[in-house]
Every structure is written in structure tokens, then in C-alpha cells.
Short mmCIF file of C-alpha atoms in Angstrom, two decimals:
data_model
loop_
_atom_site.label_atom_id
_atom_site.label_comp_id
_atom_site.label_asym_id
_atom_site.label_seq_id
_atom_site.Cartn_x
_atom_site.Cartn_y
_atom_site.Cartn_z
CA UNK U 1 0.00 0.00 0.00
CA UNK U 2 1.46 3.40 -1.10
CA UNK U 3 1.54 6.51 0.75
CA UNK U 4 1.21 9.67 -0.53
CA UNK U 5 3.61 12.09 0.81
CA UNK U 6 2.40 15.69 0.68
CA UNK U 7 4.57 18.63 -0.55
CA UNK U 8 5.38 21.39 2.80
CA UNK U 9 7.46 23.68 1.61
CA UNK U 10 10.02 24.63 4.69
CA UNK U 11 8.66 27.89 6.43
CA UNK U 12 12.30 28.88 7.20
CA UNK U 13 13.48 29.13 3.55
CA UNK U 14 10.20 30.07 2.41
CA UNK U 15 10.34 33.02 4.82
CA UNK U 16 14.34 33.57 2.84
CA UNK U 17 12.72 33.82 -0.59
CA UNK U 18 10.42 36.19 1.12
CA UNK U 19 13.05 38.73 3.11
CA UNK U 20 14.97 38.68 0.16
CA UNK U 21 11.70 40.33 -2.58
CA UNK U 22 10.84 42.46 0.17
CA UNK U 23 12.83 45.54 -0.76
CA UNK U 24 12.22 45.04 -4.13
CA UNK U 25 8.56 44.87 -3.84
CA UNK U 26 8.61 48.28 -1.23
CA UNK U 27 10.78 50.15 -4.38
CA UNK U 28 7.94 49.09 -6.80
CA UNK U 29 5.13 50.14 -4.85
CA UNK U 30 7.10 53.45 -3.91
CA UNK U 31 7.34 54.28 -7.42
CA UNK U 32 3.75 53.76 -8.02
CA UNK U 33 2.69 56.03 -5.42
CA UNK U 34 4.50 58.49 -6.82
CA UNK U 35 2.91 58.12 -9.77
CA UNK U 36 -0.47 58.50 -7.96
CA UNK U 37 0.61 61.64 -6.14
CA UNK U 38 1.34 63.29 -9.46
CA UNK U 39 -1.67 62.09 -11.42
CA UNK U 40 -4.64 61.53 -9.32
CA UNK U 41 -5.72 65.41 -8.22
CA UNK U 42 -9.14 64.92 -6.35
CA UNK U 43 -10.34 68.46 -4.34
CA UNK U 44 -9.03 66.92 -1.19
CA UNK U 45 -5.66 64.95 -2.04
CA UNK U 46 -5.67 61.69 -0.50
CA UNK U 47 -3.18 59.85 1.75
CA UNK U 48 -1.54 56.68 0.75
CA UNK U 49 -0.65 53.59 2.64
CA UNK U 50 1.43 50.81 1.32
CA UNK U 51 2.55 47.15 2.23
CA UNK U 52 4.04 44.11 1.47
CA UNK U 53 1.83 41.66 2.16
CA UNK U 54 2.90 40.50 5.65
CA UNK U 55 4.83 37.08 5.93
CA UNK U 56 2.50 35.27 7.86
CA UNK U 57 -0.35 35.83 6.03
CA UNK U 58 2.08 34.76 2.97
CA UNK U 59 2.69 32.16 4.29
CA UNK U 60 -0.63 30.41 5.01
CA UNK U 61 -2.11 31.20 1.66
CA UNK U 62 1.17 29.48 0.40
CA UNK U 63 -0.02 26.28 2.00
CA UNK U 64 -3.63 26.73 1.12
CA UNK U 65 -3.02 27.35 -2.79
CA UNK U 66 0.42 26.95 -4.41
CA UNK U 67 2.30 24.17 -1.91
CA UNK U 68 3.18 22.56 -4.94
CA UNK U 69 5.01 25.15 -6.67
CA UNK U 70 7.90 25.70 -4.00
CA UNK U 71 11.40 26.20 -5.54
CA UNK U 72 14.70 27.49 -3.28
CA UNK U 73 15.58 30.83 -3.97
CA UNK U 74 12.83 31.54 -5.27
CA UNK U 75 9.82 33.94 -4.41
CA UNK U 76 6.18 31.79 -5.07
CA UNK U 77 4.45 34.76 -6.57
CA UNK U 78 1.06 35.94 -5.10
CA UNK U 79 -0.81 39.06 -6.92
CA UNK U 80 -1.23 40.54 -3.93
CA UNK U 81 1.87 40.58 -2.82
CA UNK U 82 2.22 44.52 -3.10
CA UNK U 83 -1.11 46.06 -1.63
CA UNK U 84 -1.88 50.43 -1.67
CA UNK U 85 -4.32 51.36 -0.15
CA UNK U 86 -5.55 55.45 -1.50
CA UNK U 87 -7.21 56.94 1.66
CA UNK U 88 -9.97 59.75 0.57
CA UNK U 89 -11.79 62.18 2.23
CA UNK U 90 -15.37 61.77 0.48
CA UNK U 91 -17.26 59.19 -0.82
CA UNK U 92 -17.39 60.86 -4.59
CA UNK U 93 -13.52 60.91 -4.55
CA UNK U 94 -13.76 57.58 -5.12
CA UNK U 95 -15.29 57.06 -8.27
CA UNK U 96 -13.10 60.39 -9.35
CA UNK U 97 -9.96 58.34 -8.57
CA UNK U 98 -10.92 55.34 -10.13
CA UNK U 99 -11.52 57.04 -13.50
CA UNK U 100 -7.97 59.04 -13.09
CA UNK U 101 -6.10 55.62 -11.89
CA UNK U 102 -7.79 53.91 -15.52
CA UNK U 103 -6.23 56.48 -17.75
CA UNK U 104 -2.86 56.10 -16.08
CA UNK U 105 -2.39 52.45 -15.67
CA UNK U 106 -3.45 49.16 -17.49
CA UNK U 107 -6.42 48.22 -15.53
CA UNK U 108 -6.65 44.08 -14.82
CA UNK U 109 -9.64 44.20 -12.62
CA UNK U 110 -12.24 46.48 -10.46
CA UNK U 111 -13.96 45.09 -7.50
CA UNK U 112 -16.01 46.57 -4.84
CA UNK U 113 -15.67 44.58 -2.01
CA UNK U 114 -18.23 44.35 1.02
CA UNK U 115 -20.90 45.55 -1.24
CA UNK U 116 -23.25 42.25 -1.23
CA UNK U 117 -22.99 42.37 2.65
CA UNK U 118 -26.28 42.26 4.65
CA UNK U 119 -27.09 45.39 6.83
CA UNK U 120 -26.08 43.18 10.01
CA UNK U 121 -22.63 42.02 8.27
CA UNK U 122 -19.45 43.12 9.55
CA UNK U 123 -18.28 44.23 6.29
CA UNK U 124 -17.42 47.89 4.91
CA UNK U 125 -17.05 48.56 1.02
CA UNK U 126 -14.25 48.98 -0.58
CA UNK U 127 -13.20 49.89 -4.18
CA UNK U 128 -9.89 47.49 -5.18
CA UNK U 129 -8.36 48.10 -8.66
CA UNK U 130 -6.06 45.83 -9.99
CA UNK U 131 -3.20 47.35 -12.01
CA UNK U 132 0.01 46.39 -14.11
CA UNK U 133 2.99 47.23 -13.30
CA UNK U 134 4.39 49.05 -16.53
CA UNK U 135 7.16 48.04 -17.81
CA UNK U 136 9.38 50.69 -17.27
CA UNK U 137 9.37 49.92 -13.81
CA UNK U 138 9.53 46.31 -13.46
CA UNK U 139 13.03 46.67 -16.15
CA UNK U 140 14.56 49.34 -14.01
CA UNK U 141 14.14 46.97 -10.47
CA UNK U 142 15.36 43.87 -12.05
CA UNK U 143 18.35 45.41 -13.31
CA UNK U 144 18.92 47.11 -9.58
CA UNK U 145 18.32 43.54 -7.85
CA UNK U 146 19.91 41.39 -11.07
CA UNK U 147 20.74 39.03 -8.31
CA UNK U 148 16.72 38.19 -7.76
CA UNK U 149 14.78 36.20 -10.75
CA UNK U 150 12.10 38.30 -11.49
CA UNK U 151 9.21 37.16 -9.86
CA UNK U 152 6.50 37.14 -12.41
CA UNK U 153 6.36 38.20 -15.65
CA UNK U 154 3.50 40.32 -15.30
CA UNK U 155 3.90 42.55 -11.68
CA UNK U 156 0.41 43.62 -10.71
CA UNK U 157 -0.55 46.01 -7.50
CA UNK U 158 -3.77 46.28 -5.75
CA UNK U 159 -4.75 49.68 -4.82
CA UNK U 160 -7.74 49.72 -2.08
CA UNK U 161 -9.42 52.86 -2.20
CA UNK U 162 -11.62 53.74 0.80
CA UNK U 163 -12.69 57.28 2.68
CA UNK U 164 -11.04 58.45 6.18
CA UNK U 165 -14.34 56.12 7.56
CA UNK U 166 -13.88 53.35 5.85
CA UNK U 167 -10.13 52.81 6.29
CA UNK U 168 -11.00 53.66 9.67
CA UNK U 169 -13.24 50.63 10.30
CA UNK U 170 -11.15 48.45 8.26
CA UNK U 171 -8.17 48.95 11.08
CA UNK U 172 -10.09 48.13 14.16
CA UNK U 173 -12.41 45.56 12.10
CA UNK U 174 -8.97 43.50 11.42
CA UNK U 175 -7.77 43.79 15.37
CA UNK U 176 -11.32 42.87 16.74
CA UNK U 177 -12.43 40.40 14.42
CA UNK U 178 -9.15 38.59 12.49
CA UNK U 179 -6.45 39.16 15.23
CA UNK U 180 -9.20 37.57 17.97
CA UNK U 181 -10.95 34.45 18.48
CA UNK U 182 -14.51 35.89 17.50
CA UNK U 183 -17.51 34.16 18.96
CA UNK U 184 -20.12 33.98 16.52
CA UNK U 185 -22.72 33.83 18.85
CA UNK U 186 -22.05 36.61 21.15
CA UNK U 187 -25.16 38.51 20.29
CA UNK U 188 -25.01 42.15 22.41
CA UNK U 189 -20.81 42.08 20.51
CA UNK U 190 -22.26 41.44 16.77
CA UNK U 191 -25.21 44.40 17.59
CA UNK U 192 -22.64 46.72 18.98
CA UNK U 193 -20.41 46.02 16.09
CA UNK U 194 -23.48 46.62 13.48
CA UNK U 195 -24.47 49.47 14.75
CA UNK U 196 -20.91 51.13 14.54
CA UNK U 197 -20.58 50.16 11.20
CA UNK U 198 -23.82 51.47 10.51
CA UNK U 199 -22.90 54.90 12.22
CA UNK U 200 -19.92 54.89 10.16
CA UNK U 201 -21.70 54.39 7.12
CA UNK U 202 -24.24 57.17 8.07
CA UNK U 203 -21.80 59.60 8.55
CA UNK U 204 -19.88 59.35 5.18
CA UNK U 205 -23.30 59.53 3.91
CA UNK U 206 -23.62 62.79 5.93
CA UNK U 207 -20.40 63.74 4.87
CA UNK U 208 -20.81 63.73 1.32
CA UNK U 209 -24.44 64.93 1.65
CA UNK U 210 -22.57 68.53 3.30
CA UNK U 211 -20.17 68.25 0.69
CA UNK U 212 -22.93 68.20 -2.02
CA UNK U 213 -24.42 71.35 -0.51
CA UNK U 214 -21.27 73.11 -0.04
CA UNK U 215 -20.38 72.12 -3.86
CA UNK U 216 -23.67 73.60 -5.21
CA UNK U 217 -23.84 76.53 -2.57
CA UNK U 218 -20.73 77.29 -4.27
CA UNK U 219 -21.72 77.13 -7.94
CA UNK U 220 -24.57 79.51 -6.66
CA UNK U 221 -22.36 82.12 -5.74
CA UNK U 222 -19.89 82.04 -8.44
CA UNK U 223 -22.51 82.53 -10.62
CA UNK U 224 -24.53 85.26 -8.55
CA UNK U 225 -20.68 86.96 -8.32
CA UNK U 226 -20.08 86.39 -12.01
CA UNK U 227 -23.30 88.35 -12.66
CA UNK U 228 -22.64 91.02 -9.98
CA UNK U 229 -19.54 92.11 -12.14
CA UNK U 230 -21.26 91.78 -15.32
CA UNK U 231 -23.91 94.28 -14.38
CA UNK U 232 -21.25 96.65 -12.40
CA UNK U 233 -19.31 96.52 -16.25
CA UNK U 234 -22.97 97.49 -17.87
CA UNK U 235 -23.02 100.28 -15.18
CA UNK U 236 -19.93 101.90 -15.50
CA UNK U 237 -19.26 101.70 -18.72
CA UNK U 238 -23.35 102.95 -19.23
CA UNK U 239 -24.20 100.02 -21.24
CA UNK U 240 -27.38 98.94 -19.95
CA UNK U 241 -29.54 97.66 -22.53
CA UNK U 242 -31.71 95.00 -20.68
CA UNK U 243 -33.18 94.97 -17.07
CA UNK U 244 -31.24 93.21 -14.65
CA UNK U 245 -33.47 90.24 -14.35
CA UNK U 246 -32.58 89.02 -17.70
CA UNK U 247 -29.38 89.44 -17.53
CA UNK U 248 -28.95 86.70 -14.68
CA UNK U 249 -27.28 82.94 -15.61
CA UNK U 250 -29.88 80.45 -15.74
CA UNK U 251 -28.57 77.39 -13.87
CA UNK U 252 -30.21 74.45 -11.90
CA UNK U 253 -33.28 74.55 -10.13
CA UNK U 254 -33.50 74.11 -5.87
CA UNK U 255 -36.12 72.66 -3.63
CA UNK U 256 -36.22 74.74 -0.25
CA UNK U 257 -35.92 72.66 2.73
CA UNK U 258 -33.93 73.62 5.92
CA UNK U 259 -33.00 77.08 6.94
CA UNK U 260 -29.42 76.34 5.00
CA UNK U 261 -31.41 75.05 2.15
CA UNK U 262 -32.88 78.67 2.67
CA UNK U 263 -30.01 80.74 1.88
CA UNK U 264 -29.28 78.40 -0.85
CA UNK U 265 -32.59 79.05 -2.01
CA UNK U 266 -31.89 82.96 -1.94
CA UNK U 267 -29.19 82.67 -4.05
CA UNK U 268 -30.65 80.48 -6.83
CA UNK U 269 -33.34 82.89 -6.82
CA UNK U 270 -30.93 85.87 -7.05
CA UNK U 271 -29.29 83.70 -10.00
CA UNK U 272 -32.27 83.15 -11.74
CA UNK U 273 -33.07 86.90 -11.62
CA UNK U 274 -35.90 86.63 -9.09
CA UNK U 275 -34.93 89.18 -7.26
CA UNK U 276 -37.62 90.11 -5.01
CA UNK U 277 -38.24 86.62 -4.00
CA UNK U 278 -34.68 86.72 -2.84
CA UNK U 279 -34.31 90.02 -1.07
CA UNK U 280 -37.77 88.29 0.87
CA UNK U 281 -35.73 85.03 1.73
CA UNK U 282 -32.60 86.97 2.89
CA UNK U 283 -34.75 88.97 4.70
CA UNK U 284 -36.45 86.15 6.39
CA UNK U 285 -32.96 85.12 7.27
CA UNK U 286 -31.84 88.15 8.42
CA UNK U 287 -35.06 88.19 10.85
CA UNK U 288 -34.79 84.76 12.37
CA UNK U 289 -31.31 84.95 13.27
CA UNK U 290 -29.84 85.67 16.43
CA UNK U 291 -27.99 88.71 16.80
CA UNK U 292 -25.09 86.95 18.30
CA UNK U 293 -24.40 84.92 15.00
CA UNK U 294 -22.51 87.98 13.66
CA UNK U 295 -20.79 85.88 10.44
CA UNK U 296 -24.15 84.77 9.38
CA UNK U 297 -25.35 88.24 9.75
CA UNK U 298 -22.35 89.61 7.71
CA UNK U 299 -22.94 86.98 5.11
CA UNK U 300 -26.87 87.26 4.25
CA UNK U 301 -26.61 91.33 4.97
CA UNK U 302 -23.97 91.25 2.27
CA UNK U 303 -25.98 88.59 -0.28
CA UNK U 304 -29.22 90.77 0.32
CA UNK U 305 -27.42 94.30 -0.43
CA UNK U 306 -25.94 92.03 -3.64
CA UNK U 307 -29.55 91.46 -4.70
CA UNK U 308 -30.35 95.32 -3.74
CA UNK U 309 -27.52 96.41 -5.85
CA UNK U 310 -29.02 94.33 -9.17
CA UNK U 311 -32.34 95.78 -9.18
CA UNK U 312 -30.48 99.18 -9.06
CA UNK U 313 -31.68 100.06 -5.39
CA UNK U 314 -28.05 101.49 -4.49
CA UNK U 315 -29.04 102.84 -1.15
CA UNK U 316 -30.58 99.85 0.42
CA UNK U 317 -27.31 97.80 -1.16
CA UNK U 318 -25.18 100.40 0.81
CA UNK U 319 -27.31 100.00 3.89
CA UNK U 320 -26.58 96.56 3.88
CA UNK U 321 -22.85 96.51 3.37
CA UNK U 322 -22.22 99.01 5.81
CA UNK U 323 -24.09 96.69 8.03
CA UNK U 324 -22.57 93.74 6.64
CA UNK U 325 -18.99 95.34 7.66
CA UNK U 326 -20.35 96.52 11.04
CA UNK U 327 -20.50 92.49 11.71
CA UNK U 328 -17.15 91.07 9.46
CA UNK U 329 -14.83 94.35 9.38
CA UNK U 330 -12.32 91.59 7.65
CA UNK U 331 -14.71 90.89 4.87
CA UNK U 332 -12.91 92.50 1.80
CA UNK U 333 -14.99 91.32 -1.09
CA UNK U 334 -17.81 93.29 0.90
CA UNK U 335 -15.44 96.85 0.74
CA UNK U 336 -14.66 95.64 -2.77
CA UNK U 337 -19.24 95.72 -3.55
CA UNK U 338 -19.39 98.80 -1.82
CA UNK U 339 -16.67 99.94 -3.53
CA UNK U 340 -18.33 99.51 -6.93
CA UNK U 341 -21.38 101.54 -5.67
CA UNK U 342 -20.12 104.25 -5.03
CA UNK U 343 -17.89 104.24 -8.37
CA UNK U 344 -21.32 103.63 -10.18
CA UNK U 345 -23.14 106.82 -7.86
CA UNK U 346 -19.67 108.62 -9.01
CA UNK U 347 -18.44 109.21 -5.89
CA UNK U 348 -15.31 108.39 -6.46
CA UNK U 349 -13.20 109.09 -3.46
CA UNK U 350 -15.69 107.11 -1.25
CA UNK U 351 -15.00 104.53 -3.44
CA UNK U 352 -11.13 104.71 -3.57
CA UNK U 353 -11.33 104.52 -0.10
CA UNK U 354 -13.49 101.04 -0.28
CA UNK U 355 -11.10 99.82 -2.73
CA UNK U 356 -8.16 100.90 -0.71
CA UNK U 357 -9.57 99.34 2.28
CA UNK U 358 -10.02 95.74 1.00
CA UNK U 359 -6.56 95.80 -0.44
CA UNK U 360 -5.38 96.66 2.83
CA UNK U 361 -7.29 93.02 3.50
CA UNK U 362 -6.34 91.14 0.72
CA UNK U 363 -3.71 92.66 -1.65
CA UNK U 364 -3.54 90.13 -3.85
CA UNK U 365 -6.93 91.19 -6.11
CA UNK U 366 -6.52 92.18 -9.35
CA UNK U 367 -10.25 93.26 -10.13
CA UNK U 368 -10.23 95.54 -7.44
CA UNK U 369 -6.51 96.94 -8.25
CA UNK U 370 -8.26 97.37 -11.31
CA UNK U 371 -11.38 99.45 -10.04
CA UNK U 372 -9.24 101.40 -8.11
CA UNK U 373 -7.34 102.48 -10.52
CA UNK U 374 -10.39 103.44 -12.71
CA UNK U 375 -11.56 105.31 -9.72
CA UNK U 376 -8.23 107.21 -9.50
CA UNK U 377 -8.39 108.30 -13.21
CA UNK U 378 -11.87 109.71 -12.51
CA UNK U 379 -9.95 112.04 -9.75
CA UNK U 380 -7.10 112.93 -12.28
CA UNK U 381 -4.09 111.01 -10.40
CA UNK U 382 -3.17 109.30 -13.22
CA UNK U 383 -0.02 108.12 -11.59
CA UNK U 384 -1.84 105.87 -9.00
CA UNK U 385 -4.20 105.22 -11.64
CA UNK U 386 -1.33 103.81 -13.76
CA UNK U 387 0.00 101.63 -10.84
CA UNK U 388 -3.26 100.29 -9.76
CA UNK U 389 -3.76 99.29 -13.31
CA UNK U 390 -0.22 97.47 -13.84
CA UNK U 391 -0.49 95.38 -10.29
CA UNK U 392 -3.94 93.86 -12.18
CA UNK U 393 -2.34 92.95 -14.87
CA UNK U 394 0.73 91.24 -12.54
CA UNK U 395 -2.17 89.67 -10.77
CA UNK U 396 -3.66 88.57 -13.72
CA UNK U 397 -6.35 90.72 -15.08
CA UNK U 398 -7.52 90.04 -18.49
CA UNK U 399 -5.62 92.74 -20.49
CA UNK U 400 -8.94 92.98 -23.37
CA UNK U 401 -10.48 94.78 -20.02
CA UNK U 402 -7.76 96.76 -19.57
CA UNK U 403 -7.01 98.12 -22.94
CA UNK U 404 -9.71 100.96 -22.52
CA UNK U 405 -8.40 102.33 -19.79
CA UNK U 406 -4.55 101.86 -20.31
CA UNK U 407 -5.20 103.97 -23.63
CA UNK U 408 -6.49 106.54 -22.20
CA UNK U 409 -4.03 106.26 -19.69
CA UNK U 410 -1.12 106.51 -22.31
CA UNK U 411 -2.95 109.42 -23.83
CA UNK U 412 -3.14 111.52 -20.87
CA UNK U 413 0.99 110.81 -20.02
CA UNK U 414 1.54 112.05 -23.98
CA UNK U 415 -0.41 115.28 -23.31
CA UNK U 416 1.58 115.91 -20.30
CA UNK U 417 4.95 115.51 -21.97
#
């Protein structure tokens, strides 16, 4: 009767093979993270983790799988041997890097793991892309470590990407539940354990949820800012044609909800060229907020005496930035409105002085460099006029705007030669 003798490979030189990759598998993944921190640009850069996979762990999925295949001096190559692991700060960065990490790499396979798990599981997704190593890379470390047989002839790296929450539950899932004898039937530990995974889960939801508001809140307000300067341009240079109302970008609609949703609401409106309805929601605002919240005071004061300002009500737009400074002395773009009020009343020293004081704020603006100095040529000191008007274009001002006045500009140093 025969006996069949089963292949175990020696843990000792297996563990040899192993020490001896190691290096050359940190160098690979080094490189590739370096690849990732130059490519991948998400609105919050993400942090980056790497590993080799860790001996042990090696080890027994040597014995389960590949026993068989043992050679001396040799590493029994696993494809995830090399592991990165791209840590993001919302949930929407994910599918952002995913799409970046495809046009820079050869893509072998995308899996989200944990995302078949019941509600009561102890599982948390994660996205894993399989990549290739290119070529360039793989050449360059076997010719540094010519001593080691390549290991494969096609490197691959997993990168694991997850948000601050998930990577988060992923560490102290592995030390409660794979570094411990678990007891599957310990009832109160699996609820406790659900329910933080569930919190987690909530709050990234939260998380990107603010992040979605802040995102469109934003959009709102470029364009509300973007049409702000357009009609200020109209003004001063006496081109108004159309009311203000129709003169507003058109962009998605809004569904009011919570007092944030509220000011978001306001904004949209003021972007849609609905004017009244706005100045009625910031006023709304205005009157349910506590006197002690002087930022959020500042804020809508300054929004309102925006929409005041578009429907040509320069007073009540004054009223409100005065107040809105009263509250937020710091705010610059506020001087920098006001500013443009008085430039469009004429008053031109009051609004020197506006433009003078949020430079003293922020000196780095070019658009208000540039009112300034339009201002200044009003009053005849073409000199400071002149100035004003280079700094914008250092900062960056479009020089089409400029043209107009650097002409006349150049004109009115030729007289005086």
C-alpha cells in the first residue's frame, strides 16, 4: 500500500525567498505612489498607505493554494503581494480616482468589495483596482536587484481605495475580528459592532451629503458673483440695454428645505433673476437669526445688499454693506461691492477709499486693483491710476479689459509731456 507524501514547503526558507523580494517589492510600490501623487488630483488629495503583504499571512495562503510550486531561492508569486491602499476624504472621490487611476495604468480588474454584505454584516465597502505594473518599472528593479529572478512576468498592484471612515473601520475591524478568536454567537458584541458600522456608514453619507451642498452653494455664488460684475461693467461703462433680471445665468433649479437650504434658495433665486423673491428670503434670514451669530449676519446682509444692488436700489445695497462690515470688518470682497457703488453713484473718493480698504485686507486682487485704478483716473491722479492698473495685470487681469483704460491712460501721459 502506497503513501502519498504531501509537498510542505520549509517555512524557514520560504520566509528567505520572502526577506529577500521584500525591498524590491517596497521600491515598486514606492514608485507607483508616486505616480499617484502626481496624477490623481481629487479636491481633497488623498493619503496613501502601502505594504508588502505580511509574511505570515504569505505564508498560510502558500499552504492553502500553491504548496506545490515551491522552488529554493525563489519567491512563489502571489498578486497581492504589493497592496496600496488610497485613503480619501469623500465618498465621490472615489469614483473620481478610479476614472484618473484607468487612464494612467493598465487596468486588470475592479472590485467593490463588502458591497453584497447584509445590513447586520461586519463588512465595509471597498473599491480594489487591480493594475500592471508598466514596464518601465519592473526593467529598471530587475536590473537594480539582477541578483533576484524576477518574480513574475506580469507585476500587478492592488490599490484599495476607501474614505477616512472606511479605512478607519477596516483597522479596528482587522484587530477585533481577524487578530481575535470571534464568537459567533455573542449577540449584544455582533449588535454593537453593526451598529458602529452602521454609524460609520451614516456619517460618510452625511459627509458627502454637506459636501454636495457646499459644492452647489458654491456654484450659486460664483454665478450670482459672475453676474454682480457683469452688471457693475454694464453700469460703469453705461451700457445697460436689458433689465437686470434678464441678464442673470440660468442654472439648476433648488427645492427649499432647511434654513441652510434657505439661503441656498436665496441665491438660486438671485441667480435666476428673481430678485424680489430673494431680497424676501434673505430677509427672512436676516429676521430669524440671532444677533449673536454675527458671520451669518455679515454673510446674508452682504448677499441681500448684492440682490439690492441688481435691481439698481443702491441705497438699500449700501445699507446693507455698511451693516454687513459693522458684523465682518475683515470681509474685503464686501469693501470691494461697496466699492463699486459708489464708483457707479460717481463718488469716487468714497469709493477709492473702499477699494483701498479691502486691499489693505487682501492685496492680492486684481479686479479691485483694477477698479481702483479706474476710480483714481476719474480724480485725475493718473499716476496711482497707472499703478493700480499694472499690479492687475501682474495679478492677472484680463488685459482685453484693460485696454480701454490703459489707452487713455497713455494718452493723458503724452499730453503731459
Amino acid at each position: 500500500m502506497s503513501i502519498d507524501v504531501i509537498n510542505i514547503p520549509s517555512k524557514n526558507l520560504l520566509k528567505q525567498n520572502y526577506e529577500a523580494y521584500h525591498s524590491y517589492f517596497s521600491e515598486i510600490m514606492q514608485k507607483v505612489v508616486e505616480i499617484l501623487q502626481a496624477n490623481v488630483k481629487l479636491s481633497s488629495q488623498p493619503t496613501y498607505k502601502s505594504r508588502v503583504k505580511r509574511f505570515e499571512s504569505y505564508y498560510k495562503k502558500i499552504l492553502k493554494l500553491k504548496s506545490d510550486q515551491f522552488e529554493e531561492g525563489k519567491i512563489i508569486y502571489l498578486t497581492d503581494m504589493m497592496g496600496i491602499r488610497m485613503i480619501c476624504a469623500f465618498m465621490e472621490d472615489i469614483n473620481f480616482a478610479v476614472d484618473q487611476i484607468k487612464k494612467i495604468f493598465e487596468i486588470k480588474e475592479v472590485e467593490v468589495k463588502g458591497s453584497q454584505k447584509k445590513f447586520s454584516e461586519f463588512g465595509y465597502e471597498s473599491t480594489h483596482v487591480l493594475i500592471a505594473i508598466p514596464k518601465e518599472i519592473s526593467d529598471e528593479l530587475n536590473k537594480k536587484y539582477s541578483n533576484l529572478e524576477p518574480p513574475s512576468d506580469e507585476l500587478v498592484c492592488e490599490i484599495q481605495i476607501r474614505t477616512i471612515l472606511q479605512d478607519a473601520w477596516a483597522e479596528v475591524e482587522h484587530e477585533l475580528i481577524y487578530k481575535t478568536e470571534f464568537n459567533p454567537f455573542d449577540i449584544p458584541l455582533r449588535r454593537k459592532l453593526a451598529s458602529i458600522n452602521a454609524s460609520l456608514t451614516l456619517a460618510d453619507i452625511t459627509f458627502q451629503e454637506i459636501r454636495d451642498y457646499q459644492n452647489k452653494l458654491q456654484r450659486e455664488m460664483e454665478e450670482r458673483r459672475k453676474s454682480f460684475y457683469h452688471m457693475a461693467d454694464d453700469l460703469l461703462n453705461e451700457k445697460i440695454e436689458k433689465p437686470a433680471e434678464e441678464q442673470i445665468n440660468r442654472i439648476t433649479p433648488f427645492v427649499q428645505g432647511t434654513i441652510d437650504d434657505m439661503l441656498l434658495q436665496a441665491i438660486h433665486a438671485h441667480n435666476m433673476g428673481n430678485l424680489e423673491q430673494a431680497v424676501e428670503i434673505y430677509t427672512k434670514i436676516i429676521e430669524a437669526t440671532d444677533e449673536s451669530e454675527k458671520n451669518i449676519i455679515a454673510v446674508i446682509r452682504k448677499h441681500r445688499g448684492m440682490a439690492y444692488f441688481s435691481m439698481n436700489k443702491f441705497d438699500e445695497a449700501l445699507e446693507d454693506f455698511d451693516i454687513s462690515l459693522s458684523y465682518d470688518p475683515k470681509a474685503f470682497r464686501t469693501y470691494y461691492y461697496k466699492g463699486i457703488v459708489y464708483a457707479i453713484l460717481k463718488k469716487y473718493e468714497d469709493a477709492v477709499d473702499c477699494f483701498t480698504k479691502s486691499l489693505e485686507i487682501n492685496k492680492f486682487q486684481a479686479h479691485t486693483n483694477f477698479r481702483r485704478a479706474m476710480s483714481y483716473f476719474e480724480l485725475q491722479e493718473y499716476e496711482k491710476s497707472m499703478n493700480d492698473l499694472n499690479t492687475a495685470l501682474k495679478l492677472g487681469m484680463n488685459p482685453e479689459e484693460c485696454k480701454s483704460l490703459q489707452e487713455k491712460l497713455t494718452k493723458k501721459f503724452g499730453m503731459s509731456m
